[in-house]
Amino acid sequence: MEQASGKEYGDSWIGRGRNWLQDPIIQARIVVVIVCVALLLDNMLYMVIVPIMPYYLRQTNTWGILNISGPYWNSTADDEIIYVGEDATLGFLFAIKAIVQLLCNPITGTVTDRIGYEKPMLIGLIIIFFSTLFFAFGESLALMFIARGVQGCGSAFADTAGFAMIADRFPDGAARNRALGVALAFISFGCLFAPPFGGTLFALAGKELPFIILAFIAFFDAIAVFGIMRTQSARKAQPVGAATPMHRLLLDPCIAVIAGALAVSNVSLAFIEPTIANWMHDSMNATKFEVGIVWFPGFIPHIFGVYLCVRLANRFPRSQWMYGLIGVVIIGASNCVIPACKMFAVLMLPICGICFGIAMVDTALIPALSYLMDVRYVSVYGSVYAIADISTRSLTRWVRSSQVP
């Protein structure tokens, strides 16, 4: 009798849990969490190697070493050590993920349109999990290059499917703007949080620990995606071949203009990030602490820009193009001001302006891509968000990496 009642009690809780998970509203919220974690993970994977790899590769004697004596007129000068091939190799190690992601984006967009959004997201997270573990335990430079490139393939699947999942689960414009705004906030948080996260754990426990943690974040996010696939409510299947090809989308003037605006606004930051440290050192004798924290103040205006643009878009939805235009103007003006800055406190102002402008552009224009798909084409978002991923992240990261001397 007690066993029967216990079984009935358990079944009732299981049934309630399944009913709760099958609620479309609950599923949509879970999808936002899954996508935010995936975007956070992607940007942390890109930036986490910044404080780790230069020191690790020197510790493992990867480079040939040249000792160059100081100037002959200064007999007290210390010898300068040059690590042969370090700068070019580190630059390519940064770039390989972005290059592979850029090449895979057209493929992932088409695949996502064909088979849906959850499966590509699951595939991307599984690829990220295994490639990040290989990177964590890899000792040879060649193995780390391969693992880094495979990470780019996984990120292409996860990013494209993630934005498409949000657009698909939130057909209402206001709710879609809010959800995409939250996802964009996690992108900036991942970029800012990754270097101190990686540097601290590397100093405490070595190279492996930060990558193991990120790998298992990908693993648990993949489990969540699998759970959504098993419990999701019945949805109308998109017929194969009904999606709009990517080349046709690129010929649409509105989509082309949006992609161009996204690329221009994000590429401006990509030129500044790898070069500003040396420029600050040469022009204002900045300390290592000042160089390290120069981007941290930009997180606050970025979040404020996302919040402001979401509120404005919900209240005045027909003016989203204007918010993007304002963002581009702010980015351009801030870039013009940076060369004139001679003090660290003054430099933070245009940097905050760039971060605020990027938030305005991304938050205004990325939801507009799904709106264009709804009103002009079929409501299948894989290819259009592959275009957005190329414009905002893949191309930007490749440009950023190419600036490494």
mmCIF file of C-alpha atoms in Angstrom, residues 117 163-177 180 235 238 244 249 252 255 320 366-382 384-385:
data_model
loop_
_atom_site.group_PDB
_atom_site.id
_atom_site.type_symbol
_atom_site.label_atom_id
_atom_site.label_comp_id
_atom_site.label_asym_id
_atom_site.label_seq_id
_atom_site.Cartn_x
_atom_site.Cartn_y
_atom_site.Cartn_z
ATOM 1 C CA TYR A 117 17.908 24.729 -34.382
ATOM 2 C CA PHE A 163 20.306 33.344 -32.189
ATOM 3 C CA ALA A 164 17.949 31.424 -34.460
ATOM 4 C CA MET A 165 16.479 29.550 -31.468
ATOM 5 C CA ILE A 166 15.665 32.816 -29.713
ATOM 6 C CA ALA A 167 14.114 34.342 -32.827
ATOM 7 C CA ASP A 168 12.036 31.206 -33.345
ATOM 8 C CA ARG A 169 10.833 30.922 -29.734
ATOM 9 C CA PHE A 170 9.912 34.604 -29.418
ATOM 10 C CA PRO A 171 7.695 35.573 -32.358
ATOM 11 C CA ASP A 172 6.535 38.724 -30.570
ATOM 12 C CA GLY A 173 8.787 41.658 -31.420
ATOM 13 C CA ALA A 174 9.037 43.118 -27.909
ATOM 14 C CA ALA A 175 9.828 39.783 -26.262
ATOM 15 C CA ARG A 176 12.333 38.968 -29.008
ATOM 16 C CA ASN A 177 14.133 42.282 -28.477
ATOM 17 C CA LEU A 180 18.263 39.033 -27.828
ATOM 18 C CA ARG A 235 6.147 22.288 -33.283
ATOM 19 C CA GLN A 238 9.784 23.392 -41.624
ATOM 20 C CA THR A 244 15.771 31.087 -48.196
ATOM 21 C CA LEU A 249 19.546 37.002 -48.483
ATOM 22 C CA ASP A 252 18.516 41.909 -50.146
ATOM 23 C CA ILE A 255 20.021 42.699 -44.985
ATOM 24 C CA GLN A 320 15.070 50.835 -34.792
ATOM 25 C CA ILE A 366 20.158 41.954 -34.930
ATOM 26 C CA PRO A 367 16.406 41.655 -34.085
ATOM 27 C CA ALA A 368 15.661 43.503 -37.327
ATOM 28 C CA LEU A 369 17.130 40.575 -39.277
ATOM 29 C CA SER A 370 14.517 38.172 -37.903
ATOM 30 C CA TYR A 371 11.798 40.762 -38.588
ATOM 31 C CA LEU A 372 12.885 40.941 -42.230
ATOM 32 C CA MET A 373 12.736 37.157 -42.466
ATOM 33 C CA ASP A 374 9.198 37.204 -41.047
ATOM 34 C CA VAL A 375 7.829 39.841 -43.436
ATOM 35 C CA ARG A 376 9.808 39.156 -46.621
ATOM 36 C CA TYR A 377 10.781 35.498 -46.574
ATOM 37 C CA VAL A 378 10.103 32.317 -44.613
ATOM 38 C CA SER A 379 10.446 32.466 -40.812
ATOM 39 C CA VAL A 380 13.557 30.281 -40.801
ATOM 40 C CA TYR A 381 16.494 32.105 -39.270
ATOM 41 C CA GLY A 382 19.600 29.948 -39.644
ATOM 42 C CA VAL A 384 20.362 35.170 -41.714
ATOM 43 C CA TYR A 385 21.969 34.700 -38.308
#
